[in-house]
Structure formats: structure tokens, C-alpha cells
GROMACS .gro file of C-alpha atoms in nm:
model
  295
    1MET     CA    1  -4.652   0.169  -0.480
    2ARG     CA    2  -4.645   0.192  -0.100
    3LYS     CA    3  -4.525  -0.170  -0.080
    4ILE     CA    4  -4.244  -0.100  -0.327
    5PHE     CA    5  -4.137   0.203  -0.124
    6MET     CA    6  -4.135  -0.008   0.192
    7ALA     CA    7  -3.926  -0.274   0.017
    8ALA     CA    8  -3.673  -0.015  -0.099
    9SER     CA    9  -3.650   0.125   0.254
   10ALA     CA   10  -3.597  -0.223   0.390
   11LEU     CA   11  -3.322  -0.283   0.135
   12LEU     CA   12  -3.134   0.026   0.248
   13LEU     CA   13  -3.167  -0.075   0.612
   14VAL     CA   14  -3.044  -0.429   0.548
   15ILE     CA   15  -2.743  -0.323   0.339
   16GLY     CA   16  -2.663  -0.057   0.597
   17GLY     CA   17  -2.665  -0.325   0.863
   18LEU     CA   18  -2.448  -0.562   0.662
   19LEU     CA   19  -2.178  -0.315   0.561
   20PRO     CA   20  -1.891  -0.259   0.806
   21MET     CA   21  -1.946   0.043   1.028
   22SER     CA   22  -1.731   0.344   0.951
   23VAL     CA   23  -1.514   0.480   1.226
   24LYS     CA   24  -1.529   0.848   1.302
   25ALA     CA   25  -1.192   1.014   1.262
   26ASP     CA   26  -1.017   1.117   1.582
   27THR     CA   27  -0.966   1.492   1.549
   28ALA     CA   28  -0.770   1.533   1.873
   29ILE     CA   29  -0.406   1.637   1.841
   30ASP     CA   30  -0.167   1.356   1.936
   31GLU     CA   31   0.079   1.528   2.169
   32LYS     CA   32   0.300   1.219   2.184
   33LEU     CA   33   0.341   1.130   1.816
   34GLY     CA   34   0.267   1.466   1.655
   35VAL     CA   35   0.019   1.581   1.395
   36PRO     CA   36  -0.029   1.413   1.055
   37ILE     CA   37   0.215   1.531   0.790
   38VAL     CA   38   0.089   1.603   0.440
   39VAL     CA   39   0.358   1.600   0.174
   40LEU     CA   40   0.262   1.750  -0.161
   41GLY     CA   41   0.439   1.707  -0.496
   42ALA     CA   42   0.614   2.033  -0.583
   43ASN     CA   43   0.487   2.028  -0.941
   44LEU     CA   44   0.121   2.037  -0.845
   45THR     CA   45  -0.074   2.350  -0.934
   46ASP     CA   46  -0.261   2.529  -0.657
   47ALA     CA   47  -0.587   2.375  -0.778
   48GLU     CA   48  -0.431   2.028  -0.784
   49LYS     CA   49  -0.297   2.075  -0.431
   50GLU     CA   50  -0.645   2.160  -0.307
   51SER     CA   51  -0.782   1.853  -0.485
   52VAL     CA   52  -0.519   1.630  -0.325
   53LYS     CA   53  -0.580   1.775   0.022
   54LYS     CA   54  -0.950   1.711  -0.021
   55ASN     CA   55  -0.884   1.349  -0.119
   56LEU     CA   56  -0.654   1.308   0.182
   57LYS     CA   57  -0.926   1.457   0.407
   58VAL     CA   58  -0.687   1.713   0.547
   59GLU     CA   59  -0.979   1.917   0.676
   60ASP     CA   60  -1.083   1.628   0.903
   61ALA     CA   61  -0.765   1.654   1.110
   62ALA     CA   62  -0.745   1.897   1.402
   63GLU     CA   63  -0.409   2.014   1.272
   64VAL     CA   64  -0.159   1.902   1.006
   65GLU     CA   65   0.189   1.996   0.893
   66GLU     CA   66   0.229   2.056   0.520
   67ILE     CA   67   0.556   2.015   0.332
   68GLU     CA   68   0.657   1.979  -0.033
   69VAL     CA   69   0.872   1.718  -0.204
   70ASP     CA   70   1.081   1.795  -0.512
   71GLY     CA   71   1.369   1.665  -0.719
   72ASN     CA   72   1.625   1.763  -0.454
   73ASP     CA   73   1.456   1.523  -0.212
   74LEU     CA   74   1.470   1.253  -0.478
   75VAL     CA   75   1.848   1.296  -0.500
   76LYS     CA   76   1.879   1.284  -0.120
   77TYR     CA   77   1.703   0.951  -0.077
   78ILE     CA   78   1.783   0.778  -0.406
   79LYS     CA   79   2.126   0.736  -0.561
   80ASP     CA   80   2.148   0.867  -0.918
   81GLY     CA   81   1.808   1.035  -0.875
   82ASN     CA   82   1.717   1.315  -1.116
   83ASN     CA   83   1.674   1.648  -0.939
   84LYS     CA   84   1.471   1.769  -1.238
   85ALA     CA   85   1.212   1.495  -1.188
   86ARG     CA   86   0.854   1.616  -1.169
   87MET     CA   87   0.670   1.521  -0.851
   88TYR     CA   88   0.291   1.480  -0.846
   89SER     CA   89   0.190   1.190  -0.622
   90SER     CA   90   0.142   1.302  -0.262
   91ALA     CA   91   0.082   1.144   0.078
   92LYS     CA   92  -0.039   1.193   0.433
   93ILE     CA   93   0.152   1.019   0.712
   94THR     CA   94   0.008   0.964   1.059
   95ARG     CA   95   0.251   0.801   1.301
   96GLN     CA   96   0.124   0.524   1.528
   97ASP     CA   97   0.247   0.368   1.851
   98GLU     CA   98   0.512   0.099   1.824
   99GLY     CA   99   0.370  -0.237   1.724
  100LYS     CA  100   0.069  -0.097   1.536
  101GLY     CA  101   0.233  -0.172   1.200
  102LEU     CA  102   0.176  -0.015   0.860
  103VAL     CA  103  -0.161   0.074   0.713
  104ILE     CA  104  -0.143   0.184   0.349
  105LYS     CA  105  -0.432   0.326   0.150
  106ILE     CA  106  -0.426   0.467  -0.203
  107VAL     CA  107  -0.722   0.705  -0.190
  108THR     CA  108  -0.715   0.782  -0.564
  109PRO     CA  109  -0.659   0.433  -0.710
  110ASP     CA  110  -0.747   0.540  -1.065
  111ASN     CA  111  -0.464   0.796  -1.057
  112ILE     CA  112  -0.188   0.573  -0.910
  113THR     CA  113  -0.139   0.347  -1.210
  114GLN     CA  114   0.155   0.120  -1.122
  115VAL     CA  115   0.208   0.098  -0.746
  116THR     CA  116  -0.027  -0.093  -0.515
  117ASN     CA  117  -0.082  -0.063  -0.139
  118GLU     CA  118   0.122  -0.380  -0.089
  119MET     CA  119   0.408  -0.259  -0.309
  120TYR     CA  120   0.434   0.059  -0.104
  121ALA     CA  121   0.423  -0.137   0.220
  122THR     CA  122   0.691  -0.391   0.132
  123ALA     CA  123   0.923  -0.116   0.005
  124MET     CA  124   0.862   0.093   0.317
  125LEU     CA  125   0.956  -0.200   0.541
  126THR     CA  126   1.280  -0.231   0.347
  127ALA     CA  127   1.342   0.140   0.401
  128GLY     CA  128   1.281   0.106   0.774
  129ILE     CA  129   0.940   0.273   0.797
  130GLU     CA  130   0.693   0.110   1.034
  131ASP     CA  131   0.402   0.193   1.262
  132ALA     CA  132   0.225   0.451   1.049
  133ILE     CA  133  -0.093   0.515   0.854
  134VAL     CA  134   0.000   0.624   0.503
  135GLU     CA  135  -0.252   0.758   0.252
  136VAL     CA  136  -0.148   0.829  -0.108
  137ALA     CA  137  -0.319   1.050  -0.364
  138ALA     CA  138  -0.264   1.216  -0.701
  139PRO     CA  139  -0.486   1.457  -0.897
  140LYS     CA  140  -0.417   1.289  -1.234
  141PRO     CA  141  -0.280   0.955  -1.358
  142VAL     CA  142   0.083   0.904  -1.249
  143THR     CA  143   0.290   0.594  -1.174
  144GLY     CA  144   0.303   0.670  -0.800
  145HIS     CA  145   0.679   0.641  -0.752
  146SER     CA  146   0.741   0.992  -0.621
  147ALA     CA  147   0.501   0.936  -0.330
  148LEU     CA  148   0.762   0.704  -0.177
  149VAL     CA  149   1.016   0.987  -0.166
  150GLY     CA  150   0.753   1.210  -0.007
  151ILE     CA  151   0.687   0.941   0.253
  152TYR     CA  152   1.059   0.931   0.336
  153LYS     CA  153   1.071   1.306   0.381
  154ALA     CA  154   0.757   1.316   0.593
  155TYR     CA  155   0.884   1.035   0.813
  156GLU     CA  156   1.207   1.221   0.884
  157VAL     CA  157   1.022   1.548   0.946
  158SER     CA  158   0.825   1.359   1.211
  159GLY     CA  159   1.150   1.302   1.400
  160GLU     CA  160   1.281   0.971   1.263
  161THR     CA  161   1.608   0.911   1.078
  162LEU     CA  162   1.626   0.687   0.772
  163ASP     CA  163   1.929   0.504   0.634
  164THR     CA  164   1.970   0.635   0.278
  165GLU     CA  165   2.119   0.303   0.168
  166ARG     CA  166   1.797   0.133   0.275
  167THR     CA  167   1.579   0.396   0.105
  168ASP     CA  168   1.779   0.353  -0.215
  169VAL     CA  169   1.732  -0.025  -0.209
  170ALA     CA  170   1.362   0.022  -0.128
  171ASN     CA  171   1.320   0.246  -0.431
  172ASP     CA  172   1.491  -0.011  -0.654
  173GLU     CA  173   1.257  -0.271  -0.506
  174LEU     CA  174   0.955  -0.059  -0.602
  175ASP     CA  175   1.095  -0.006  -0.952
  176LEU     CA  176   1.148  -0.380  -0.995
  177ALA     CA  177   0.800  -0.459  -0.863
  178THR     CA  178   0.633  -0.226  -1.112
  179LYS     CA  179   0.860  -0.356  -1.390
  180PHE     CA  180   0.752  -0.715  -1.325
  181ALA     CA  181   0.386  -0.615  -1.322
  182LYS     CA  182   0.413  -0.404  -1.637
  183ASP     CA  183   0.665  -0.589  -1.854
  184SER     CA  184   0.630  -0.949  -1.738
  185GLY     CA  185   0.253  -0.943  -1.700
  186ILE     CA  186   0.255  -1.068  -1.342
  187ASP     CA  187  -0.043  -0.966  -1.130
  188LYS     CA  188   0.053  -0.671  -0.905
  189ASP     CA  189  -0.063  -0.847  -0.589
  190LYS     CA  190   0.133  -1.155  -0.689
  191VAL     CA  191   0.446  -0.942  -0.728
  192ALA     CA  192   0.399  -0.800  -0.379
  193GLU     CA  193   0.346  -1.150  -0.242
  194LEU     CA  194   0.665  -1.273  -0.412
  195LEU     CA  195   0.878  -0.991  -0.270
  196THR     CA  196   0.729  -1.036   0.076
  197GLU     CA  197   0.779  -1.413   0.082
  198ILE     CA  198   1.140  -1.388  -0.040
  199LYS     CA  199   1.229  -1.128   0.222
  200LYS     CA  200   1.053  -1.331   0.489
  201ALA     CA  201   1.259  -1.637   0.391
  202ILE     CA  202   1.576  -1.427   0.405
  203ALA     CA  203   1.480  -1.297   0.750
  204ASP     CA  204   1.401  -1.649   0.875
  205ASN     CA  205   1.695  -1.836   0.719
  206LYS     CA  206   1.965  -1.564   0.730
  207PRO     CA  207   2.151  -1.671   0.413
  208ALA     CA  208   2.526  -1.608   0.433
  209THR     CA  209   2.600  -1.603   0.059
  210LYS     CA  210   2.450  -1.483  -0.265
  211GLU     CA  211   2.415  -1.847  -0.373
  212GLU     CA  212   2.189  -1.911  -0.075
  213VAL     CA  213   1.983  -1.605  -0.168
  214GLU     CA  214   1.952  -1.740  -0.521
  215LYS     CA  215   1.821  -2.070  -0.382
  216ILE     CA  216   1.556  -1.884  -0.179
  217VAL     CA  217   1.449  -1.682  -0.483
  218SER     CA  218   1.419  -1.997  -0.693
  219GLU     CA  219   1.215  -2.174  -0.425
  220GLN     CA  220   0.970  -1.886  -0.391
  221LEU     CA  221   0.930  -1.846  -0.767
  222LYS     CA  222   0.845  -2.214  -0.790
  223LYS     CA  223   0.617  -2.203  -0.486
  224LEU     CA  224   0.415  -1.913  -0.628
  225ASN     CA  225   0.426  -2.052  -0.984
  226ILE     CA  226   0.588  -1.737  -1.125
  227GLU     CA  227   0.811  -1.748  -1.430
  228LEU     CA  228   1.069  -1.476  -1.498
  229ASN     CA  229   1.312  -1.448  -1.786
  230GLU     CA  230   1.676  -1.494  -1.691
  231ALA     CA  231   1.752  -1.119  -1.692
  232ASP     CA  232   1.464  -1.036  -1.455
  233ARG     CA  233   1.543  -1.334  -1.237
  234GLN     CA  234   1.899  -1.208  -1.197
  235LEU     CA  235   1.776  -0.857  -1.115
  236LEU     CA  236   1.562  -1.008  -0.841
  237ILE     CA  237   1.851  -1.211  -0.700
  238ASP     CA  238   2.080  -0.904  -0.701
  239LEU     CA  239   1.818  -0.694  -0.523
  240MET     CA  240   1.755  -0.954  -0.256
  241ASP     CA  241   2.126  -0.998  -0.200
  242ARG     CA  242   2.151  -0.621  -0.140
  243ILE     CA  243   1.868  -0.652   0.113
  244ARG     CA  244   2.054  -0.938   0.283
  245ASN     CA  245   2.354  -0.708   0.329
  246LEU     CA  246   2.160  -0.417   0.477
  247ASP     CA  247   2.186  -0.334   0.846
  248ILE     CA  248   1.840  -0.468   0.930
  249ASP     CA  249   1.703  -0.631   1.243
  250PHE     CA  250   1.587  -0.940   1.055
  251GLY     CA  251   1.417  -1.086   1.361
  252LYS     CA  252   1.184  -0.789   1.381
  253LEU     CA  253   1.151  -0.776   1.003
  254SER     CA  254   1.036  -1.138   0.998
  255GLU     CA  255   0.742  -1.054   1.226
  256GLN     CA  256   0.649  -0.752   1.014
  257LEU     CA  257   0.669  -0.953   0.692
  258SER     CA  258   0.454  -1.230   0.842
  259ASP     CA  259   0.187  -0.969   0.910
  260MET     CA  260   0.236  -0.837   0.558
  261ALA     CA  261   0.197  -1.182   0.405
  262THR     CA  262  -0.125  -1.235   0.599
  263THR     CA  263  -0.255  -0.897   0.483
  264ILE     CA  264  -0.189  -0.982   0.119
  265LYS     CA  265  -0.355  -1.323   0.146
  266GLU     CA  266  -0.657  -1.165   0.318
  267LYS     CA  267  -0.674  -0.858   0.097
  268PHE     CA  268  -1.049  -0.880   0.063
  269GLY     CA  269  -1.109  -0.958   0.426
  270GLU     CA  270  -1.224  -0.609   0.531
  271ILE     CA  271  -1.582  -0.714   0.450
  272ASP     CA  272  -1.741  -1.014   0.616
  273PRO     CA  273  -1.688  -1.304   0.372
  274GLY     CA  274  -2.056  -1.387   0.402
  275PHE     CA  275  -2.165  -1.034   0.315
  276TRP     CA  276  -2.232  -1.087  -0.055
  277GLU     CA  277  -2.413  -1.415   0.013
  278LYS     CA  278  -2.641  -1.227   0.255
  279VAL     CA  279  -2.707  -0.960  -0.007
  280LYS     CA  280  -2.779  -1.227  -0.270
  281GLN     CA  281  -3.022  -1.404  -0.039
  282PHE     CA  282  -3.193  -1.076   0.049
  283PHE     CA  283  -3.252  -0.991  -0.317
  284GLU     CA  284  -3.385  -1.338  -0.391
  285ASN     CA  285  -3.634  -1.305  -0.106
  286LEU     CA  286  -3.722  -0.951  -0.208
  287PHE     CA  287  -3.789  -1.047  -0.571
  288ASP     CA  288  -4.004  -1.340  -0.459
  289SER     CA  289  -4.206  -1.103  -0.243
  290VAL     CA  290  -4.246  -0.843  -0.519
  291LYS     CA  291  -4.362  -1.110  -0.765
  292SER     CA  292  -4.625  -1.225  -0.519
  293TRP     CA  293  -4.775  -0.874  -0.505
  294PHE     CA  294  -4.867  -0.885  -0.873
  295LYS     CA  295  -5.021  -1.232  -0.876
   0.00000   0.00000   0.00000
């Protein structure tokens, strides 16, 4: 029994050594960029708000600013938005220094059913949001769309100004991304990769006409081996042509999208690629040792 206990202890020590080390949160107030902003869906109950704040680890911050997002905000940032829309998904935004890029984390993945980290990120780049840590949460299953509006509001509260034409296009981009994943059966990460690669090609090649945008879309669909029906393909072309016509610094966007593309391709890179092989080898050695005890 003592040997088994020692083996179990060794197992915990080895796995603890193999897993990436967690980083202690910095609880100091950032006097340059401001405190994190927590934006809560207006339709949450008091109990749900507390649940969301717990998931977003609000208590770990030295100080936060709390705001609510409702249907009136939806109308502000999205054309033809419904001011009666119910808002549940919430977010915490922590601004970062220029050049740090976007870090997106859905902290309640079981409750954000349609939108992925990458979908949020690519839409936020379209909207003009960059250099921030964004965490998204909901207390019950929701699609996750309203969190984007909350992110817009929080970003402006932090002192930035967003172009509402860009936020409108970004919302349509998110809608189209979730539509492709839901209705066309395309993997969510593949959808995010498609949108990122098309926008990167637009940023790099600077198409002057809608026909040139259509060519880029066709090339990327073929490259990623994605098939869309004609109606969805046209929706994608129309959206990307709108993005082409936005007042965007495409040189800067190209760099951001390159980082985004790398992030998507290395989605599972947070853990050492050899981690699971080390664990497998450890268990094989452990089982061999345990068997030898009973011979």
C-alpha cells in the first residue's frame, strides 16, 4: 500500500511538472490604461450577474468598472438592431499596450454555443478593436452574439472611439460565421480560418473591384477545401466587398491577421506538443513498476 501511495504522489508531481505553470494575476491598478471593464447583459438576474462575475474572476482585480449593455446599445452599434433584444452574454475587457494584440477567452464554453474565440477575434479586428484581453461568459446557454455589442461599449467607455460602420460590418461577419457553422456544417475553426485568410488576402492584394474580391474568395474556398452553396458564397463575397470599402489601415490589418492566422493554426499550442507523449510514457513505466510489485 505504501508503494502505491508513493506512486500516486510521484504521478501528481510529474504531471504538475509537465503542465504549463499558471501566472498569478497582476492585481495592481494600471494607471496608464485604466482598470478592467466588466460589461453585463441587462437581462441577467442578480444571481446570474454574480455567477458571471465569479466566472470572469472580477474579485481577482484590484478594481473594475461595471457597466450594462442592453437593446439600446445594440441599436447604436448595429444597423437595424432590435432594441427589445435580450442581452445575456457578458465580457471583461482589459486594455493592453499597443502591439500586444488580442487575447480572447470564452470562460464558459458550454454556455456560448455558436461563437468561438477566433470568431470573436476576427470580428473585433474588423470593428477596429485591438490590443486587449477579452473574456466572455454567460450563466446559461446562449449564442454569444450580444457579447460583441458589450465589447464595443466597454471599449468606448475605456476611451476609444469606434466607427459604427465597421461595427455593423463586424456584426454581420459574426452572423455569417455562425450561419456557416450551423447551417452549412463547416467546422467553427475552419470558418474562422476562412474569414481570416480572405481578409488577409484583401489586405495584402488591395483589390480595386468586387470582381477581384470574388476571385480572392474563390481562391481561399478552394485552398481550404470548403464548399458553399451559391447563396452563401454570394453573401460571403458581398461581406468581403464591404470590408474592402471600409476605412481601414490594411497594412496594419495584414500584420494583425497574420498573427491571427498563426493563432488559429496553432490553437492547441498552449501545451507543449510533447506533453501527452510524456504522460503516456510515464503511465507505461508506472504500470510496469506496479505489475512488478505483485510478481
